[in-house]
Coordinates of C-alpha atoms and ligand atoms in Angstrom, one line a residue:
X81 CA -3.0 -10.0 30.4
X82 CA -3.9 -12.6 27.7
X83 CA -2.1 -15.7 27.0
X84 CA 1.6 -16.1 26.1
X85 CA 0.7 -17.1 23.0
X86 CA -1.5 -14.0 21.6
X87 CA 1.5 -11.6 22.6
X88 CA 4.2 -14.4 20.8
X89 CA 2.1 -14.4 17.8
X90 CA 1.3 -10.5 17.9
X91 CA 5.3 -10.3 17.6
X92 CA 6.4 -12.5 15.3
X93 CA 3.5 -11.2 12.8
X94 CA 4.8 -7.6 13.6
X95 CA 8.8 -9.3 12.9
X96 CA 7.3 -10.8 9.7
X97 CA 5.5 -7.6 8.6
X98 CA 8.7 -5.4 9.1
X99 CA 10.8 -8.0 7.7
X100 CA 14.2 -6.5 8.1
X101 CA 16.2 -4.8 11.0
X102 CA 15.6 -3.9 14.8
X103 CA 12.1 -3.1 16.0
X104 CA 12.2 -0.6 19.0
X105 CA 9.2 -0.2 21.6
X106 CA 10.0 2.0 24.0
X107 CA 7.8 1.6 27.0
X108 CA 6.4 4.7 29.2
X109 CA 8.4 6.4 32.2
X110 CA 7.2 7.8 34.9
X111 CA 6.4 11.7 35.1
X112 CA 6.7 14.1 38.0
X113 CA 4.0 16.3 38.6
X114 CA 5.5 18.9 40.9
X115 CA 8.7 17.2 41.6
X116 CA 10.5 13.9 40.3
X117 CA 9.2 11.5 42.9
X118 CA 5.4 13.1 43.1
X119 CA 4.9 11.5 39.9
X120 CA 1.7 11.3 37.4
X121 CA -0.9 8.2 37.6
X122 CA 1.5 6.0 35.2
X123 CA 0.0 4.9 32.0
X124 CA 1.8 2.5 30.0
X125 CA 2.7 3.4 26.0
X126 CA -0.2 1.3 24.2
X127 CA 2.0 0.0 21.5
X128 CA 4.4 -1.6 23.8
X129 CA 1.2 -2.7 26.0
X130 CA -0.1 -4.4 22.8
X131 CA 3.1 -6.3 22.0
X132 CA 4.8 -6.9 25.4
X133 CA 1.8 -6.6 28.2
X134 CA 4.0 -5.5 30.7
X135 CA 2.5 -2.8 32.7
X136 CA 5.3 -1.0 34.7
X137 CA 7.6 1.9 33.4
X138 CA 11.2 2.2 32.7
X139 CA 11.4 -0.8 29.8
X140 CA 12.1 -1.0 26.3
X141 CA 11.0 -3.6 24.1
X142 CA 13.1 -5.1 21.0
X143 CA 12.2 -7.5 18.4
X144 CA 14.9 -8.4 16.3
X145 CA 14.1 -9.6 12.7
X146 CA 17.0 -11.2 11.8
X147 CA 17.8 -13.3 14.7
X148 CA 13.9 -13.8 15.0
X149 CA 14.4 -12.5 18.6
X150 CA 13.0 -10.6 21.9
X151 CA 14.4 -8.9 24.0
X152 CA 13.1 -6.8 26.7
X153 CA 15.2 -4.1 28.4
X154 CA 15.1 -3.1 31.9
X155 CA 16.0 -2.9 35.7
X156 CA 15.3 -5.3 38.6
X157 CA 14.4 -3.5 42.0
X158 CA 17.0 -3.2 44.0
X159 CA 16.3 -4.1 48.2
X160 CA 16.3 -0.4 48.4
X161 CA 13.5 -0.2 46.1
X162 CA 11.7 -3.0 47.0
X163 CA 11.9 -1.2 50.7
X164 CA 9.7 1.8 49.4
X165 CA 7.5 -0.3 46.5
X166 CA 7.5 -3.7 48.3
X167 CA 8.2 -6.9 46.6
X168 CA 6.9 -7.3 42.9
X169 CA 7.5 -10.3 40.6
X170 CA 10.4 -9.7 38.9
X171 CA 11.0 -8.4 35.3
X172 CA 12.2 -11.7 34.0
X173 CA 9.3 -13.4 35.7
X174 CA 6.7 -11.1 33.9
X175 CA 8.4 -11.3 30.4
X176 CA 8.4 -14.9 31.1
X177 CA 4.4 -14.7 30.9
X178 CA 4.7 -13.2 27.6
X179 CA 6.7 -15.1 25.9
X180 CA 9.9 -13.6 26.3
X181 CA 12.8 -15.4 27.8
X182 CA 15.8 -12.7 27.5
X183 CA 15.7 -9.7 29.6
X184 CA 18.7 -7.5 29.9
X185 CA 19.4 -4.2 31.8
X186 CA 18.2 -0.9 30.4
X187 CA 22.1 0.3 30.1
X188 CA 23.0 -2.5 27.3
X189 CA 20.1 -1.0 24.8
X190 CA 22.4 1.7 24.3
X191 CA 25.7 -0.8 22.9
X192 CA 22.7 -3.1 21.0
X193 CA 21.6 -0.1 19.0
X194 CA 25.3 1.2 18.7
X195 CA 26.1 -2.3 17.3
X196 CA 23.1 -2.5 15.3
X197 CA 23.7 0.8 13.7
X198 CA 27.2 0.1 13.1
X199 CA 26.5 -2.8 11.2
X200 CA 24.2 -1.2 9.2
X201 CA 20.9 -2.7 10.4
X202 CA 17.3 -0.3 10.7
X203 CA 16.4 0.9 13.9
X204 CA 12.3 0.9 13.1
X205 CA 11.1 3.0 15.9
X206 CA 7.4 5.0 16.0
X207 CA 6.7 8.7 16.5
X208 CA 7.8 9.7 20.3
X209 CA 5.1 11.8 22.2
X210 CA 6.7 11.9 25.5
X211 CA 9.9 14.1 25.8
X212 CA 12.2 11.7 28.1
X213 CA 11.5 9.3 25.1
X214 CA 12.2 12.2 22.8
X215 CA 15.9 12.5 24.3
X216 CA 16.6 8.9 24.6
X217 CA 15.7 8.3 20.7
X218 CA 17.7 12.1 20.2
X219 CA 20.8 10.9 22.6
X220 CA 21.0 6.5 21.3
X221 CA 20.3 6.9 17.5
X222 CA 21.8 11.0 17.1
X223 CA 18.8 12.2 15.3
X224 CA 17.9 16.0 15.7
X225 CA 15.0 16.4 17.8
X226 CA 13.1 18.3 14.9
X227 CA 13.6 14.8 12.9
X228 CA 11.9 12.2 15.2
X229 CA 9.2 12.3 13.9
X230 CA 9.7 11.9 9.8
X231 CA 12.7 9.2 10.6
X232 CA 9.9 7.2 12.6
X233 CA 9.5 4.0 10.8
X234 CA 6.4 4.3 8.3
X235 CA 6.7 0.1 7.9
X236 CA 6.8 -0.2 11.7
X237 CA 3.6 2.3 11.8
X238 CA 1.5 0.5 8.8
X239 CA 2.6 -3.0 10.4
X240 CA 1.2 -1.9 13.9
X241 CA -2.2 -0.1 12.4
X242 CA -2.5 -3.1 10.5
X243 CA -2.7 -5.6 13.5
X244 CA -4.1 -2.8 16.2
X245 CA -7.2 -2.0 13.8
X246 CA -8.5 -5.4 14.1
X247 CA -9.6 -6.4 17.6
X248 CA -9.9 -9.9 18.1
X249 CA -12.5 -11.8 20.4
X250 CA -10.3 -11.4 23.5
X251 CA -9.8 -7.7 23.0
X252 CA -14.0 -7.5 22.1
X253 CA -14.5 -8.9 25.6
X254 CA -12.1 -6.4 27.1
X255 CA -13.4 -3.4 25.3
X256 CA -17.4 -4.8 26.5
X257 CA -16.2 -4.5 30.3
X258 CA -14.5 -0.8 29.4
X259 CA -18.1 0.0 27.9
X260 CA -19.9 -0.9 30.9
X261 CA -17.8 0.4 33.4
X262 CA -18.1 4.0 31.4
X263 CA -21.9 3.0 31.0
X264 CA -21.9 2.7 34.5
X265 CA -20.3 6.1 35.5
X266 CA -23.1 7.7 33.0
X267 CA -25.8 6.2 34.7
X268 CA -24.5 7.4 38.0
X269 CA -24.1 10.8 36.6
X270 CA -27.2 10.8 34.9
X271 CA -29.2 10.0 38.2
X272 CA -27.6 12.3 40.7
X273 CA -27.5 15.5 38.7
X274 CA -29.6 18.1 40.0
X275 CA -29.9 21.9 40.4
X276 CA -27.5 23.3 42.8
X277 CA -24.4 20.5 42.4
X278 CA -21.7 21.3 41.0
X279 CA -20.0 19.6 38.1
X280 CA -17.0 19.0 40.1
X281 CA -19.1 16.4 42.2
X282 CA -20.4 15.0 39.1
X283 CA -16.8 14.2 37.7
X284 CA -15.8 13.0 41.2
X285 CA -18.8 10.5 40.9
X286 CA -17.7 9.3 37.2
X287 CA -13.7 9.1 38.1
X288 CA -14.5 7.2 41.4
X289 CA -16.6 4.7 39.8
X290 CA -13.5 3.9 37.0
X291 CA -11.0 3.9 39.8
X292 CA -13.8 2.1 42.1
X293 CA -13.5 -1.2 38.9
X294 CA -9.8 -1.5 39.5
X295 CA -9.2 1.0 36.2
X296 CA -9.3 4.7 35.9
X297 CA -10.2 7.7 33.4
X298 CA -9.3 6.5 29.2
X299 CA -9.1 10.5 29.2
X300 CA -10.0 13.6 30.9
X301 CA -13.7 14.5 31.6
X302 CA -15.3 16.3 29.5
X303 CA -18.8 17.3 31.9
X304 CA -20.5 20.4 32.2
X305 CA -23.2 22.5 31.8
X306 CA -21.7 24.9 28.6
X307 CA -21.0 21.5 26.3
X308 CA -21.1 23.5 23.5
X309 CA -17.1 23.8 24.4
X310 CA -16.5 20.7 22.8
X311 CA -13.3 19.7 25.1
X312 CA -14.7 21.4 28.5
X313 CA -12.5 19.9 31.1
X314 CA -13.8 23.0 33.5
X315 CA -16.0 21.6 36.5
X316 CA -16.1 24.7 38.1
X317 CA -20.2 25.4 37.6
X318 CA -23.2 24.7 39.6
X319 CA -26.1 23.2 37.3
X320 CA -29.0 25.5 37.2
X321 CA -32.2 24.8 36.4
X322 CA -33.2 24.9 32.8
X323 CA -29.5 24.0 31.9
X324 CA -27.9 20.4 29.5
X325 CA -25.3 18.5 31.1
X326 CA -22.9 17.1 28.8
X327 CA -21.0 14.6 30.0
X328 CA -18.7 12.5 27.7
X329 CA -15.9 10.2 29.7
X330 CA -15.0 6.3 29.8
X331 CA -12.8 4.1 31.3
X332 CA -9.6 2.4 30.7
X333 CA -9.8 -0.7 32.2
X334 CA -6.7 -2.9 34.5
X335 CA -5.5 -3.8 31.0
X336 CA -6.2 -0.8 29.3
X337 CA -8.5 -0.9 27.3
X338 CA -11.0 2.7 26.8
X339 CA -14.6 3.2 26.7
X340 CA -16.0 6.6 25.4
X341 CA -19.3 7.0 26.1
X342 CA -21.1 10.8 25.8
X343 CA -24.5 11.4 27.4
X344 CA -26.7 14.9 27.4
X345 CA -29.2 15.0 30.1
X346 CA -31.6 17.9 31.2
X347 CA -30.3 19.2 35.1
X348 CA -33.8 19.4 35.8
X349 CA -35.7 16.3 36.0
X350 CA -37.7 16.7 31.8
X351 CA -36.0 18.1 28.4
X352 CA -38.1 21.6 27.8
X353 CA -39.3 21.6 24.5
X354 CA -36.4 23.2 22.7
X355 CA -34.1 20.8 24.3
X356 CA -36.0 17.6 23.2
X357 CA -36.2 19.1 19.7
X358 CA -32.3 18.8 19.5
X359 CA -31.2 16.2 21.4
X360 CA -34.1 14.2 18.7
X361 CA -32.4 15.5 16.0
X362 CA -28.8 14.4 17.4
X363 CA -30.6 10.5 18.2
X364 CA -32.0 10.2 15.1
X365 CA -28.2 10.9 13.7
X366 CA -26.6 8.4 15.7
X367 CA -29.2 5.9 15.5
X368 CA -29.1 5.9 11.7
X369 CA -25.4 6.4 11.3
X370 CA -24.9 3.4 13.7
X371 CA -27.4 1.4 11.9
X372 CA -25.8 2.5 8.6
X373 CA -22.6 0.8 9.5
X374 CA -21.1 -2.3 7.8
X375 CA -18.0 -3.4 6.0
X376 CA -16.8 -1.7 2.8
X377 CA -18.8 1.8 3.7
X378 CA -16.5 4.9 4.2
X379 CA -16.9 6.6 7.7
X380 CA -16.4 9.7 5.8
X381 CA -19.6 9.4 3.8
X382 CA -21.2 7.9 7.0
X383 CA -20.0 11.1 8.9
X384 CA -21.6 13.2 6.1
X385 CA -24.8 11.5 5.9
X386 CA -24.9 12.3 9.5
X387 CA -23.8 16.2 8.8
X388 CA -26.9 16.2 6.3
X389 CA -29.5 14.3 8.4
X390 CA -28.8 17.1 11.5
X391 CA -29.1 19.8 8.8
X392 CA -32.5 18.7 8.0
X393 CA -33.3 18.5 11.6
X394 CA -31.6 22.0 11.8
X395 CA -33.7 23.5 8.6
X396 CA -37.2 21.9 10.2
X397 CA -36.5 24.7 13.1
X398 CA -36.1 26.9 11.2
X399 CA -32.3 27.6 11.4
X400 CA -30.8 25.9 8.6
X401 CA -31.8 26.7 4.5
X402 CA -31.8 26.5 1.5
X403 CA -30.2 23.3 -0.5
X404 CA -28.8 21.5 2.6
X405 CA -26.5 19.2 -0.1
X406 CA -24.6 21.7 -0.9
X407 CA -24.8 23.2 2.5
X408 CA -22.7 20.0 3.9
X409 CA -20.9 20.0 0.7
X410 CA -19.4 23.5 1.5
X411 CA -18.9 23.0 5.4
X412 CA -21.9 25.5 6.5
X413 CA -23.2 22.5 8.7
X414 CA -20.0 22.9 10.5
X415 CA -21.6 25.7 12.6
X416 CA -23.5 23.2 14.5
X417 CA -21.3 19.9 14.2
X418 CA -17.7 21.0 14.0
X419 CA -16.0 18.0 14.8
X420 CA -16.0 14.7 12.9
X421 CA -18.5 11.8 14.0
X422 CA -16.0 9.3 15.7
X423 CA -12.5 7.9 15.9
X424 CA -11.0 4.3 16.1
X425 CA -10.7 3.1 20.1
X426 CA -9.2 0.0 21.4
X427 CA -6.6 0.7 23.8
X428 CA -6.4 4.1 23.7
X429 CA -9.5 6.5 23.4
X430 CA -8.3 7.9 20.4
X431 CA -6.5 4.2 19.1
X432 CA -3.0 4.2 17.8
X433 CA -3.1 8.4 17.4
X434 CA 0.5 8.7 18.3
X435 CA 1.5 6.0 15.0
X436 CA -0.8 9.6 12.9
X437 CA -4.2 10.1 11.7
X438 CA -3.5 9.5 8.0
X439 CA -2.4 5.7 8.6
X440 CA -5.0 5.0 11.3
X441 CA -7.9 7.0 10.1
X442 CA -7.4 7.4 6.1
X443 CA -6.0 5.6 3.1
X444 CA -5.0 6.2 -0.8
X445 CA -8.7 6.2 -1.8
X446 CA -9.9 8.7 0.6
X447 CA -8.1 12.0 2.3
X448 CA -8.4 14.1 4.9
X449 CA -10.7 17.4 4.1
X450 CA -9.4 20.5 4.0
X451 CA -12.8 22.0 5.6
X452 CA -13.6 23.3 8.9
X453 CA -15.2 20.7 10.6
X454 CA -15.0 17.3 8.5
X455 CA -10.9 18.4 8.4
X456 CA -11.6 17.3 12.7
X457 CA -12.6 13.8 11.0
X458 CA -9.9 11.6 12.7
X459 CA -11.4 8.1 10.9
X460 CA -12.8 8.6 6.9
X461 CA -11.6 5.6 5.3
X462 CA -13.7 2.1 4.5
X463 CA -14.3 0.4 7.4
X464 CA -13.7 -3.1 7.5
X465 CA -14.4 -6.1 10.4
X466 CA -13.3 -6.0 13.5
X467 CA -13.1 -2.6 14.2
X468 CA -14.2 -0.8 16.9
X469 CA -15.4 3.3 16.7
X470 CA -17.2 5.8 18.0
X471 CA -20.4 7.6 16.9
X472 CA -20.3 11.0 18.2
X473 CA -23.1 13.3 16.5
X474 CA -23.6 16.7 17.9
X475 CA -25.1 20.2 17.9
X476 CA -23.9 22.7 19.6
X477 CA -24.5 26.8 20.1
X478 CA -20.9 28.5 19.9
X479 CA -22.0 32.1 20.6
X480 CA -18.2 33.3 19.5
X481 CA -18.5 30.7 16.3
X482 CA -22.0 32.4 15.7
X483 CA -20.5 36.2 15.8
X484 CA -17.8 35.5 13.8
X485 CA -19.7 33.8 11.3
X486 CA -22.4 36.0 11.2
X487 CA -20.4 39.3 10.5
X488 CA -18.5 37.3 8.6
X489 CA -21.5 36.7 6.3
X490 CA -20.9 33.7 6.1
X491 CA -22.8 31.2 4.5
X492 CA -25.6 33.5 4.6
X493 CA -27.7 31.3 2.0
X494 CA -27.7 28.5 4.6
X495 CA -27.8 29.9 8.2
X496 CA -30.5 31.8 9.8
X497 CA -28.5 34.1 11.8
X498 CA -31.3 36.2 12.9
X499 CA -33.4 32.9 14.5
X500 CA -30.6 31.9 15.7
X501 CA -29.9 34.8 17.8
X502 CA -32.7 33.0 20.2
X503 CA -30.6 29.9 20.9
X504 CA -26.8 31.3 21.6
X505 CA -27.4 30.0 25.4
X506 CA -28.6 26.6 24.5
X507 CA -25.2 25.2 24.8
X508 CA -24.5 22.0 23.3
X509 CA -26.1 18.0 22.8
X510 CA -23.3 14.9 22.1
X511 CA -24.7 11.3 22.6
X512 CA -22.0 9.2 21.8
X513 CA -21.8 5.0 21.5
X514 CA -19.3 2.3 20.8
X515 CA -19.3 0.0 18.0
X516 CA -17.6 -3.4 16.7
X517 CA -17.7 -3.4 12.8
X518 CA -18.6 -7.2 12.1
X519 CA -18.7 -9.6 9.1
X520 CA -21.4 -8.3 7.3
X521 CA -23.0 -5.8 10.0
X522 CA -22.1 -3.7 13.6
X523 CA -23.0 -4.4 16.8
X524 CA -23.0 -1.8 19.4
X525 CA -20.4 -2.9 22.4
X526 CA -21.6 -3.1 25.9
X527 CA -24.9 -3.0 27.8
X528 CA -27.5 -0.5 26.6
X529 CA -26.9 3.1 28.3
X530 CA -30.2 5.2 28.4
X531 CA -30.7 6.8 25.2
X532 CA -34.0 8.1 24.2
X533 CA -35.8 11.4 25.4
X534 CA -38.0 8.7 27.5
X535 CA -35.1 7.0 28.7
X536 CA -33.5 9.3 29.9
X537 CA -36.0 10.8 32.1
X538 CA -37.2 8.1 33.7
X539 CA -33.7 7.5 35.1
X540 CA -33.4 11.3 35.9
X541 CA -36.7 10.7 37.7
Ligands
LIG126 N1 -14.4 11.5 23.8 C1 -13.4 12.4 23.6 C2 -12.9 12.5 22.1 O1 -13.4 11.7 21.3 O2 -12.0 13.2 21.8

């Protein structure tokens, strides 16, 4: 963890931003898989991570404004524990390293709210994604479980964003050794792919190199040979020759910090031709979106300049036309590139998505679209330093997308449906970096990752 003193001054900013009532952090429980006690690889909630450190579940964190307090909520071991889990410092001792001198069982959080209620005072709590935490908000506070979400605080949530969207130094360093551990598990991937594995042991190689660095998986693994399922979680397939491996995963380091790294390499040793021309078109998108990126710029208009730069790519081969402005304008890109070009990351892959995309990722000056594809844009608004994102550019073949689409008639001025009919086994390319927004510029976190057409086959060879 870092210093007593980041997490003191991370909470009394958050007390001071609030500025009235009782702030409630409800720490992560455990989760049975099959039964109670086979239970889940335990992730602590991020924003009780962020302002209380304390890595272990069954704990609640308060901060009370008024009395310019902390409290944190939970249950020593008993012997009978400590018989099954061994000995572990106690709760009081942890808080202690934190900052945090009072720690109370979990059973009096239910007569502090009670009393806080009854006298009147907010109960500032954030939207609940886990459903024990669902009932215990439902059960302390008696709101209906329908309502948890639009009763969350929305000070609580813009005082959080505010703080989480800046990392500081500290966090940079963190969020460097999450980089390279994911760059690591690439690298390993990228070498031992070959015809006649299956994905499963590719995945095995990626997860045991997180695990391996005293972390684990920032998310499920996306890796397999039909990436043009943009979420494929399957690892079912043997690679076959002529096939693209996508392979987009990252680690969550001890103290929880993600990397998200995505990587497209040939199975066999060289990119055929049509594969280079693709995967070129997707570099030359990242590359000048990530050089693109400074302070002040909008990520929507970077994730559009990107849309229109793959377009042209597209339109050289022949399966794009026309005026490829208005193509992006209208969304007929969004055949190729359905998702949006990146997302906030800190400590979780997909940072601070629980406090809602349109606090995190958007402001008054610019919305959400409505349009297939850019609508999957989870960050648009100006970027500003100290923040760390993703740049995700990709082009993918989605036979079921292409059917609909093409009986559909659908942007008929701007597709070539009948070239295209050639490529609806391509399957998909992704390459996918992390970068820290700085004072006047960007830098891209962690040590390079083989990039380039060259690059990547001379580690595939
Ligand atoms: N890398 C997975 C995602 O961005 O959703």
């Amino acid at each position: 963890m870092f210093s007593k003193e980041t997490y003191t001054q991370r909470r009394n900013r958050l007390r001071k931003d609030v500025g009235n009532g009782i702030i409630l952090l409800l720490g992560n429980n455990e989760v049975g898989m099959n039964y109670k006690a086979n239970t889940y690889h335990f992730r602590q909630d991020s924003n009780f991570l962020y302002f209380f450190a304390l890595d272990q579940a069954g704990l609640a964190g308060v901060l009370d404004v008024e009395e310019n307090e902390d409290i944190v909520f939970g249950d020593e071991l008993t012997m009978e524990d400590i018989v099954w889990t061994g000995p572990q410092p106690t709760i009081a001792d942890r808080a202690a390293q934190v900052g945090v001198s009072k720690v109370l069982p979990f059973n009096d959080l239910l007569n502090f709210l009670k009393n806080a209620a009854a006298k009147g005072r907010p109960i500032h709590f954030t939207p609940p994604y886990r459903h024990d935490n669902m009932i215990f908000l439902h059960e302390m506070l008696g709101i209906p479980f329908g309502q948890l979400n639009e009763k969350a605080s929305v000070s609580l949530i813009k005082a959080i964003v505010a703080q989480r969207s800046h990392k500081s130094e500290e966090e940079i360093a963190e969020m460097e050794k999450a980089v390279n551990i994911s760059g690591a598990m690439h690298v390993a991937v990228m070498k031992a792919a070959a015809p006649g594995k299956k994905e499963s042991e590719m995945a095995g190689i990626a997860q045991g190199i997180a695990k391996g660095m005293g972390g684990d998986i920032a998310y499920g693994i996306i890796l397999s040979v039909n990436g043009q399922t943009l979420h494929n979680h399957y690892h079912g397939n043997t690679m076959k020759s002529g096939q693209l491996l996508l392979g987009d995963h990252g680690a969550d380091t001890p103290m929880h910090y993600a990397g998200d790294l995505t990587r497209t390499c040939p199975v066999d040793k060289k990119f055929t031709a049509r594969q280079k021309d693709i995967y070129n078109i997707v570099l030359d998108a990242e590359v000048s979106a990530i050089e693109s990126l400074k302070p002040g710029l909008t990520y929507m208009d970077v994730h559009l300049a990107a849309a229109r730069r793959m377009a042209e790519g597209l339109k050289s081969l022949g399966l794009m036309k026309g005026d490829l402005n208005a193509a992006v304008e209208q969304g007929a890109h969004a055949l190729f590139f359905p998702h949006g070009l990146g997302h906030m990351i800190g400590l979780d892959v997909h940072d601070m998505e629980d406090l809602g995309e349109q606090y995190v990722g958007y402001s008054d000056d610019v919305q959400r679209s409505k349009l297939f594809g850019t609508a999957y844009l989870r960050l648009g608004r100006a970027l500003e330093p100290g923040f760390v994102l993703t740049v995700e550019p990709g082009i993918y073949f989605i036979p079921e997308l292409i059917d609909q689409w093409r009986s559909e008639g659908k942007f008929a001025d701007f597709i070539n449906y009948d070239k295209l009919y050639d490529w609806r086994s391509f399957g998909g390319v992704r390459i996918e970096d992390n970068v820290l927004i700085t004072e006047n510029s960007h830098r891209i976190l962690g040590n390079p990752v083989p990039k380039t057409v060259e690059e990547v086959e001379a580690l595939r060879s």
